[in-house]
């Protein structure tokens, strides 16, 4: 009789907050490297989300706002120790606040793991040129003409040379292409034949960078048709602060006037009687999110007004 493998089920959370225009995720520091906070599924909870909120509060002291289930990650080789661990991934948003988890818990900028995804200060040509060169070598090593053409098509879609063709939502597809080409540390660690990592972002334990890529892609799509970004904002904010938060998530610089026109025309915010006086410049009007708009009212989808 074949011995059955023991299967463990855990919940993994990509907890996102934005601080001074920097998109950060809460991480656990382990000997193997940065890891997403994860905890076992407890049977006493009626709902998975309830279990997630419970142990996140216990482990980090954070109160979560918007929470959404991402995907179930169940590949056999996701844990190098040989254990079969099934992870139910979540993305959770919280306002900027202190993380009370001791020295093992800390927030980090998510572009530390995906530096090629940050285009706010222009196209990151230095790292992209290295990536494209190595992907081209991988393409030329294809076993036949059909495979070579397929690889070329994937490269052109995920890492286009024309900045206007860059699709910010293809975070997961770019990560998976780099893994398949053996250009990231996780592929080397998995023993992929011919893998040779380049300096392309910090690696994470297990497949946690893949889970993070899934979360970033989901958020970048979500902010275009649901007002989830306000879960990251304080009770009152300036339109510039709101724009900088959206830019942090999207990895793009947006057109200031068009962004403001978009937000105001959709009735997402309302003016308060307060203003913010910066160290330099004129006072800025403070706004508040019209929370009643969350009552399942559909927000018309739209492209972000790039700068």
Short mmCIF file of C-alpha atoms in Angstrom, two decimals:
data_model
loop_
_atom_site.label_atom_id
_atom_site.label_comp_id
_atom_site.label_asym_id
_atom_site.label_seq_id
_atom_site.Cartn_x
_atom_site.Cartn_y
_atom_site.Cartn_z
CA UNK A 1 0.00 0.00 0.00
CA UNK A 2 1.31 3.42 -0.93
CA UNK A 3 1.95 5.71 2.01
CA UNK A 4 -0.17 8.84 1.81
CA UNK A 5 1.68 12.15 1.98
CA UNK A 6 0.71 14.48 4.80
CA UNK A 7 -0.77 17.71 3.45
CA UNK A 8 -0.67 20.99 5.35
CA UNK A 9 -2.94 23.96 4.64
CA UNK A 10 -1.90 27.50 5.49
CA UNK A 11 -3.04 31.05 4.86
CA UNK A 12 -0.52 33.50 3.38
CA UNK A 13 -1.07 37.26 3.42
CA UNK A 14 0.29 40.00 1.21
CA UNK A 15 -0.35 42.91 3.58
CA UNK A 16 0.03 46.22 1.73
CA UNK A 17 0.47 49.71 3.13
CA UNK A 18 1.81 52.89 1.53
CA UNK A 19 4.22 55.16 3.42
CA UNK A 20 5.42 58.45 1.91
CA UNK A 21 4.69 57.21 -1.59
CA UNK A 22 6.40 53.85 -1.02
CA UNK A 23 4.32 50.66 -1.46
CA UNK A 24 5.33 48.32 1.35
CA UNK A 25 4.46 44.78 2.33
CA UNK A 26 4.72 43.26 5.78
CA UNK A 27 7.30 40.46 5.89
CA UNK A 28 8.59 37.88 8.31
CA UNK A 29 12.36 37.63 8.59
CA UNK A 30 13.48 33.99 8.46
CA UNK A 31 16.86 32.29 8.11
CA UNK A 32 15.91 31.42 4.53
CA UNK A 33 15.07 35.04 3.69
CA UNK A 34 12.02 37.34 3.59
CA UNK A 35 8.69 35.52 3.79
CA UNK A 36 5.06 36.51 3.69
CA UNK A 37 3.27 36.18 7.02
CA UNK A 38 1.68 32.74 7.03
CA UNK A 39 -0.32 30.78 9.53
CA UNK A 40 -2.09 27.41 9.73
CA UNK A 41 -5.76 27.15 8.91
CA UNK A 42 -7.64 26.93 12.21
CA UNK A 43 -10.83 24.89 12.16
CA UNK A 44 -12.57 26.97 14.83
CA UNK A 45 -13.10 29.84 12.38
CA UNK A 46 -16.23 29.71 10.24
CA UNK A 47 -14.64 31.75 7.44
CA UNK A 48 -11.12 31.81 6.03
CA UNK A 49 -11.06 35.60 6.05
CA UNK A 50 -11.95 35.57 9.74
CA UNK A 51 -8.99 33.28 10.42
CA UNK A 52 -6.69 35.52 8.37
CA UNK A 53 -7.71 38.70 10.18
CA UNK A 54 -7.31 36.97 13.53
CA UNK A 55 -3.76 35.75 13.21
CA UNK A 56 -2.59 38.88 11.35
CA UNK A 57 -3.82 40.96 14.28
CA UNK A 58 -2.08 38.65 16.74
CA UNK A 59 1.21 38.45 14.85
CA UNK A 60 1.55 42.03 13.61
CA UNK A 61 -0.90 44.17 15.57
CA UNK A 62 -2.38 45.41 12.29
CA UNK A 63 -6.06 46.01 11.64
CA UNK A 64 -6.86 45.05 8.05
CA UNK A 65 -9.22 46.91 5.74
CA UNK A 66 -9.97 45.42 2.33
CA UNK A 67 -9.18 41.69 2.06
CA UNK A 68 -9.44 39.52 -1.06
CA UNK A 69 -8.52 35.91 -1.73
CA UNK A 70 -5.98 35.59 -4.53
CA UNK A 71 -5.35 31.99 -5.45
CA UNK A 72 -4.57 28.57 -4.02
CA UNK A 73 -0.88 27.74 -4.43
CA UNK A 74 -0.42 23.98 -4.36
CA UNK A 75 2.55 23.01 -6.56
CA UNK A 76 4.37 19.97 -5.17
CA UNK A 77 7.79 21.64 -5.29
CA UNK A 78 6.81 24.92 -3.58
CA UNK A 79 8.46 23.75 -0.32
CA UNK A 80 12.06 22.58 -0.77
CA UNK A 81 11.87 20.46 2.40
CA UNK A 82 9.60 18.00 0.64
CA UNK A 83 6.49 18.83 2.67
CA UNK A 84 3.25 19.22 0.75
CA UNK A 85 2.00 22.62 1.81
CA UNK A 86 -1.06 24.16 0.20
CA UNK A 87 -1.22 27.91 0.66
CA UNK A 88 -4.37 29.99 0.24
CA UNK A 89 -3.09 33.44 -0.67
CA UNK A 90 -4.73 36.73 0.25
CA UNK A 91 -4.06 40.39 -0.45
CA UNK A 92 -4.98 42.74 2.39
CA UNK A 93 -4.84 46.53 2.58
CA UNK A 94 -4.21 48.60 5.69
CA UNK A 95 -3.50 52.22 6.47
CA UNK A 96 0.05 53.20 7.35
CA UNK A 97 0.52 52.21 10.98
CA UNK A 98 3.10 50.75 13.30
CA UNK A 99 3.81 47.05 12.88
CA UNK A 100 4.10 45.45 16.31
CA UNK A 101 5.67 42.13 15.53
CA UNK A 102 9.10 42.34 17.11
CA UNK A 103 12.34 42.14 15.17
CA UNK A 104 11.05 39.28 12.98
CA UNK A 105 8.31 41.37 11.35
CA UNK A 106 9.02 44.41 9.19
CA UNK A 107 7.62 46.25 6.17
CA UNK A 108 9.67 46.44 2.97
CA UNK A 109 9.22 48.27 -0.32
CA UNK A 110 7.76 45.78 -2.79
CA UNK A 111 9.98 47.15 -5.57
CA UNK A 112 12.92 45.60 -3.70
CA UNK A 113 11.63 42.34 -5.14
CA UNK A 114 10.47 43.67 -8.53
CA UNK A 115 12.72 46.62 -9.48
CA UNK A 116 11.76 46.34 -13.16
CA UNK A 117 8.15 47.16 -12.24
CA UNK A 118 8.80 50.73 -11.02
CA UNK A 119 8.45 53.21 -13.89
CA UNK A 120 7.54 56.28 -11.84
CA UNK A 121 10.86 57.98 -12.58
CA UNK A 122 11.05 56.80 -16.16
CA UNK A 123 11.78 53.43 -17.70
CA UNK A 124 14.35 51.49 -15.62
CA UNK A 125 16.53 50.93 -18.69
CA UNK A 126 19.56 49.61 -16.82
CA UNK A 127 17.89 46.51 -15.43
CA UNK A 128 15.55 46.05 -18.40
CA UNK A 129 18.46 46.00 -20.85
CA UNK A 130 20.09 43.19 -18.85
CA UNK A 131 16.81 41.27 -18.67
CA UNK A 132 16.11 41.61 -22.39
CA UNK A 133 19.65 40.54 -23.33
CA UNK A 134 19.44 37.40 -21.20
CA UNK A 135 15.92 36.63 -22.44
CA UNK A 136 17.18 36.95 -26.00
CA UNK A 137 19.89 34.38 -25.24
CA UNK A 138 17.24 32.08 -23.78
CA UNK A 139 15.05 32.56 -26.86
CA UNK A 140 17.92 31.67 -29.21
CA UNK A 141 18.53 28.47 -27.25
CA UNK A 142 15.04 27.19 -28.09
CA UNK A 143 15.08 23.65 -29.54
CA UNK A 144 13.11 24.49 -32.70
CA UNK A 145 11.77 27.36 -34.79
CA UNK A 146 8.26 27.18 -33.31
CA UNK A 147 9.52 27.36 -29.73
CA UNK A 148 11.80 30.24 -30.64
CA UNK A 149 8.88 32.19 -32.14
CA UNK A 150 6.71 31.50 -29.08
CA UNK A 151 9.45 32.73 -26.75
CA UNK A 152 9.95 35.85 -28.85
CA UNK A 153 6.22 36.63 -28.67
CA UNK A 154 6.19 36.32 -24.88
CA UNK A 155 9.21 38.60 -24.55
CA UNK A 156 7.64 41.25 -26.78
CA UNK A 157 4.42 41.21 -24.72
CA UNK A 158 5.93 41.20 -21.25
CA UNK A 159 9.11 43.26 -21.76
CA UNK A 160 8.38 45.51 -24.78
CA UNK A 161 11.06 47.93 -25.93
CA UNK A 162 8.45 50.63 -26.55
CA UNK A 163 7.59 52.22 -23.16
CA UNK A 164 4.06 52.99 -24.38
CA UNK A 165 3.44 49.27 -24.84
CA UNK A 166 4.32 48.46 -21.22
CA UNK A 167 1.37 46.76 -19.51
CA UNK A 168 1.68 47.33 -15.77
CA UNK A 169 -0.76 44.50 -14.99
CA UNK A 170 1.49 41.72 -16.37
CA UNK A 171 3.51 41.42 -13.16
CA UNK A 172 2.93 37.68 -12.74
CA UNK A 173 3.58 36.91 -16.42
CA UNK A 174 6.91 38.74 -16.25
CA UNK A 175 7.95 36.93 -13.09
CA UNK A 176 6.99 33.53 -14.51
CA UNK A 177 8.89 34.23 -17.73
CA UNK A 178 12.03 35.11 -15.75
CA UNK A 179 11.58 31.90 -13.74
CA UNK A 180 11.16 29.80 -16.87
CA UNK A 181 14.26 31.38 -18.40
CA UNK A 182 16.18 30.61 -15.20
CA UNK A 183 17.08 34.24 -14.53
CA UNK A 184 15.98 34.55 -10.90
CA UNK A 185 17.25 33.02 -7.68
CA UNK A 186 14.12 30.96 -7.09
CA UNK A 187 14.74 29.05 -10.34
CA UNK A 188 18.32 28.32 -9.29
CA UNK A 189 17.11 27.17 -5.89
CA UNK A 190 14.59 24.83 -7.52
CA UNK A 191 17.37 23.19 -9.51
CA UNK A 192 16.14 24.33 -12.90
CA UNK A 193 18.53 23.16 -15.60
CA UNK A 194 20.75 25.94 -16.92
CA UNK A 195 19.45 28.51 -14.43
CA UNK A 196 21.80 31.43 -13.75
CA UNK A 197 20.29 34.26 -11.74
CA UNK A 198 20.87 37.90 -12.57
CA UNK A 199 20.65 40.77 -10.09
CA UNK A 200 16.91 41.09 -10.58
CA UNK A 201 15.37 41.86 -7.23
CA UNK A 202 15.60 40.18 -3.86
CA UNK A 203 14.48 36.56 -3.63
CA UNK A 204 11.90 35.32 -1.14
CA UNK A 205 11.36 32.00 0.60
CA UNK A 206 9.42 29.18 -1.09
CA UNK A 207 7.20 30.64 -3.85
CA UNK A 208 6.33 33.78 -1.92
CA UNK A 209 7.62 36.12 -4.63
CA UNK A 210 5.17 34.48 -7.03
CA UNK A 211 2.35 35.09 -4.53
CA UNK A 212 3.48 38.72 -4.21
CA UNK A 213 3.52 39.10 -8.01
CA UNK A 214 -0.04 37.78 -8.11
CA UNK A 215 -1.10 40.32 -5.48
CA UNK A 216 0.54 43.29 -7.22
CA UNK A 217 -1.07 42.35 -10.53
CA UNK A 218 -4.47 42.00 -8.86
CA UNK A 219 -4.20 45.40 -7.17
CA UNK A 220 -3.01 47.15 -10.33
CA UNK A 221 -6.08 45.89 -12.13
CA UNK A 222 -8.42 46.50 -9.19
CA UNK A 223 -7.63 50.19 -8.68
CA UNK A 224 -9.01 50.91 -12.15
CA UNK A 225 -12.57 49.84 -11.38
CA UNK A 226 -12.98 49.67 -7.59
CA UNK A 227 -12.03 52.35 -5.03
CA UNK A 228 -9.85 50.02 -2.95
CA UNK A 229 -7.02 52.56 -2.88
CA UNK A 230 -8.93 54.52 -0.22
CA UNK A 231 -8.34 51.64 2.21
CA UNK A 232 -4.72 52.80 2.21
CA UNK A 233 -5.49 56.45 2.86
CA UNK A 234 -5.90 58.33 6.16
CA UNK A 235 -9.35 59.78 6.95
CA UNK A 236 -8.42 63.04 5.20
CA UNK A 237 -5.88 63.57 2.45
CA UNK A 238 -4.90 65.86 -0.38
CA UNK A 239 -5.47 64.91 -3.99
CA UNK A 240 -1.69 64.89 -4.45
CA UNK A 241 -1.32 62.32 -1.66
CA UNK A 242 -4.02 60.22 -3.30
CA UNK A 243 -2.29 60.45 -6.68
CA UNK A 244 1.05 59.46 -5.18
CA UNK A 245 -0.55 56.40 -3.58
CA UNK A 246 -2.07 55.29 -6.88
CA UNK A 247 1.28 55.90 -8.61
CA UNK A 248 3.03 53.80 -5.95
CA UNK A 249 0.75 50.84 -6.66
CA UNK A 250 0.74 51.19 -10.45
CA UNK A 251 4.45 51.94 -10.78
CA UNK A 252 3.58 54.74 -13.18
CA UNK A 253 3.63 58.54 -13.14
CA UNK A 254 0.13 59.93 -13.77
CA UNK A 255 -1.08 63.13 -15.41
CA UNK A 256 -1.94 65.45 -12.51
CA UNK A 257 -4.84 67.41 -14.00
CA UNK A 258 -6.44 64.39 -15.67
CA UNK A 259 -6.17 62.35 -12.47
CA UNK A 260 -7.90 65.05 -10.43
CA UNK A 261 -10.59 65.45 -13.06
CA UNK A 262 -11.18 61.69 -13.02
CA UNK A 263 -11.49 61.45 -9.23
CA UNK A 264 -13.76 64.48 -8.89
CA UNK A 265 -16.00 63.54 -11.82
CA UNK A 266 -16.71 60.11 -10.33
CA UNK A 267 -17.82 61.61 -7.03
CA UNK A 268 -15.36 59.49 -5.05
CA UNK A 269 -14.29 62.25 -2.65
CA UNK A 270 -15.74 65.30 -0.96
CA UNK A 271 -14.10 68.44 0.34
CA UNK A 272 -13.61 68.93 4.05
CA UNK A 273 -13.34 72.22 5.89
CA UNK A 274 -9.65 71.62 6.51
CA UNK A 275 -6.44 72.17 4.59
CA UNK A 276 -2.86 70.95 4.84
CA UNK A 277 -0.11 73.55 5.09
CA UNK A 278 3.17 72.15 3.71
CA UNK A 279 6.63 73.37 4.67
CA UNK A 280 6.79 75.10 1.29
CA UNK A 281 4.02 76.25 -0.98
CA UNK A 282 0.36 77.08 -0.52
CA UNK A 283 -2.09 75.16 1.70
CA UNK A 284 -3.76 72.20 0.00
CA UNK A 285 -7.42 71.29 0.35
CA UNK A 286 -8.11 68.12 2.34
CA UNK A 287 -10.62 65.61 1.03
CA UNK A 288 -12.40 62.58 2.47
CA UNK A 289 -13.57 59.41 0.75
CA UNK A 290 -17.33 59.15 0.25
CA UNK A 291 -17.63 55.74 1.88
CA UNK A 292 -21.27 55.33 0.94
CA UNK A 293 -20.08 54.75 -2.60
CA UNK A 294 -18.94 51.30 -1.46
CA UNK A 295 -22.53 50.10 -1.34
CA UNK A 296 -21.90 47.91 -4.35
CA UNK A 297 -22.10 50.83 -6.77
CA UNK A 298 -20.08 49.91 -9.84
CA UNK A 299 -17.25 52.25 -10.71
CA UNK A 300 -16.77 52.66 -14.44
CA UNK A 301 -13.55 51.05 -15.61
CA UNK A 302 -10.93 53.37 -17.01
CA UNK A 303 -7.28 53.50 -17.94
CA UNK A 304 -5.04 55.41 -15.57
CA UNK A 305 -4.20 58.88 -16.93
CA UNK A 306 -0.47 58.45 -17.43
CA UNK A 307 1.82 61.42 -17.34
#
